CSV table of C-alpha atoms in Angstrom, one decimal:
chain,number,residue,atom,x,y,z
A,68,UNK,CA,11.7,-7.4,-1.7
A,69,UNK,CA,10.3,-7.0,-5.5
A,70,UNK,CA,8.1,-10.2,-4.8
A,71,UNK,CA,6.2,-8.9,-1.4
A,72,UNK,CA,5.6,-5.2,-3.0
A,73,UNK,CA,3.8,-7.7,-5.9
A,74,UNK,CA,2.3,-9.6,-3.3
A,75,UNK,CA,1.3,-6.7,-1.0
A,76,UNK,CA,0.1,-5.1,-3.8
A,77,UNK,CA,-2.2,-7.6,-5.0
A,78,UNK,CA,-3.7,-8.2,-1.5
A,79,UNK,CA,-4.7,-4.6,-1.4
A,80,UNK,CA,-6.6,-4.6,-4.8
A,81,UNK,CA,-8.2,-8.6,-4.3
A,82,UNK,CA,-9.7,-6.2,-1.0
A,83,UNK,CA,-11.1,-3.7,-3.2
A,84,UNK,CA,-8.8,-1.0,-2.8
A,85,UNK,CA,-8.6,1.1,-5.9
A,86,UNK,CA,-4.6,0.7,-8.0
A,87,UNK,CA,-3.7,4.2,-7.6
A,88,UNK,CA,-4.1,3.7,-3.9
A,89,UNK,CA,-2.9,0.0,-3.1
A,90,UNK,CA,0.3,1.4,-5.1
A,91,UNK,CA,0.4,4.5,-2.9
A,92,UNK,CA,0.2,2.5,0.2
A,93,UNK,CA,2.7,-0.4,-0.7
A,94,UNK,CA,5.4,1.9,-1.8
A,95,UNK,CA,4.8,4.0,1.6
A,96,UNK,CA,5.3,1.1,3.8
A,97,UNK,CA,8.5,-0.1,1.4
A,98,UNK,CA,9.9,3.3,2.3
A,99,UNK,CA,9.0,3.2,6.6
A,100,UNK,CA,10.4,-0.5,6.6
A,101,UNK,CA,13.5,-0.2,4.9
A,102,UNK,CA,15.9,2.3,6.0
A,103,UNK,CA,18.9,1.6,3.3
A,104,UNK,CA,16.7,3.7,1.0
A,105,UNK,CA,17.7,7.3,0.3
A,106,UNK,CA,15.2,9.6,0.5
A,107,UNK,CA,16.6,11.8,-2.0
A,108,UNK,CA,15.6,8.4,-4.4
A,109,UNK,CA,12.4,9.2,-3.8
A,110,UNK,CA,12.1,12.7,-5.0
A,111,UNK,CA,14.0,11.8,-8.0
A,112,UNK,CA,11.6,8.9,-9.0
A,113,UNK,CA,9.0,11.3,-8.5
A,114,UNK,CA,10.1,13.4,-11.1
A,115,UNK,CA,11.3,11.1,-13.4
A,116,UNK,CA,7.9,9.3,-13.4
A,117,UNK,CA,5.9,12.7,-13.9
A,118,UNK,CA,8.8,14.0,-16.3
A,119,UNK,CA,7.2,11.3,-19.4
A,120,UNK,CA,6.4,13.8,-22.5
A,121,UNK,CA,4.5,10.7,-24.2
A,122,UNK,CA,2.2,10.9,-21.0
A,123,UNK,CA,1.0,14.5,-21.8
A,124,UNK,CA,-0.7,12.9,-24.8
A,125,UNK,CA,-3.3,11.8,-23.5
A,126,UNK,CA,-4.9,14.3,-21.3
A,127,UNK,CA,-4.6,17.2,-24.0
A,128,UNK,CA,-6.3,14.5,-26.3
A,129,UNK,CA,-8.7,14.3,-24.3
A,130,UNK,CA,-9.3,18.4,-23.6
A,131,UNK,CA,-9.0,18.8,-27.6
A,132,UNK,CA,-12.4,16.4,-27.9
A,133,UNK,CA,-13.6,18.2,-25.4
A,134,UNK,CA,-13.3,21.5,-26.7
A,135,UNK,CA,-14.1,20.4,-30.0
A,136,UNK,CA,-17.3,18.9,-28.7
A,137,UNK,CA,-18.5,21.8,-26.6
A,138,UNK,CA,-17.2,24.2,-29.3
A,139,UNK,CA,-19.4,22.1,-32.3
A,140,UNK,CA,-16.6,21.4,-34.4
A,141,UNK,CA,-16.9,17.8,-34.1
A,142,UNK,CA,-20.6,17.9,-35.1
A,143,UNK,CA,-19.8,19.2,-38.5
A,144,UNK,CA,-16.4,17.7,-38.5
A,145,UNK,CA,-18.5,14.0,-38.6
């Protein structure tokens, strides 16, 4: 199974679909076409893949610069 979710996957981006899509779509179709998996797996995975506190880091980085720039603390910081 692991190596046609890679293969699908791959076909979708070598057609120019973006990641976050092709990964979208692959994992949709794994879910319609195989019935042994609980749905209830799904939410969980969900969560656990949102639930990463590492993650956050990156965004709030990002609005810090951001703020910083627009506020013109970064001008006289540098």
């Amino acid at each position: 199974m692991a190596i046609l979710l890679i293969f699908g996957f791959l076909v979708l981006v070598a057609f120019g679909m973006p990641i976050a899509l092709s990964l979208t779509t692959i994992c949709t179709i794994t879910l319609i076409v195989d019935p042994d998996l609980p749905l209830n797996l799904l939410a969980a995975k969900l969560f656990t893949g949102t639930d990463v506190f590492i993650l956050l880091a990156l965004p709030f980085f990002i609005l810090a610069g951001q703020i910083m720039f627009e506020g013109g603390v970064a001008r006289r910081v540098i």
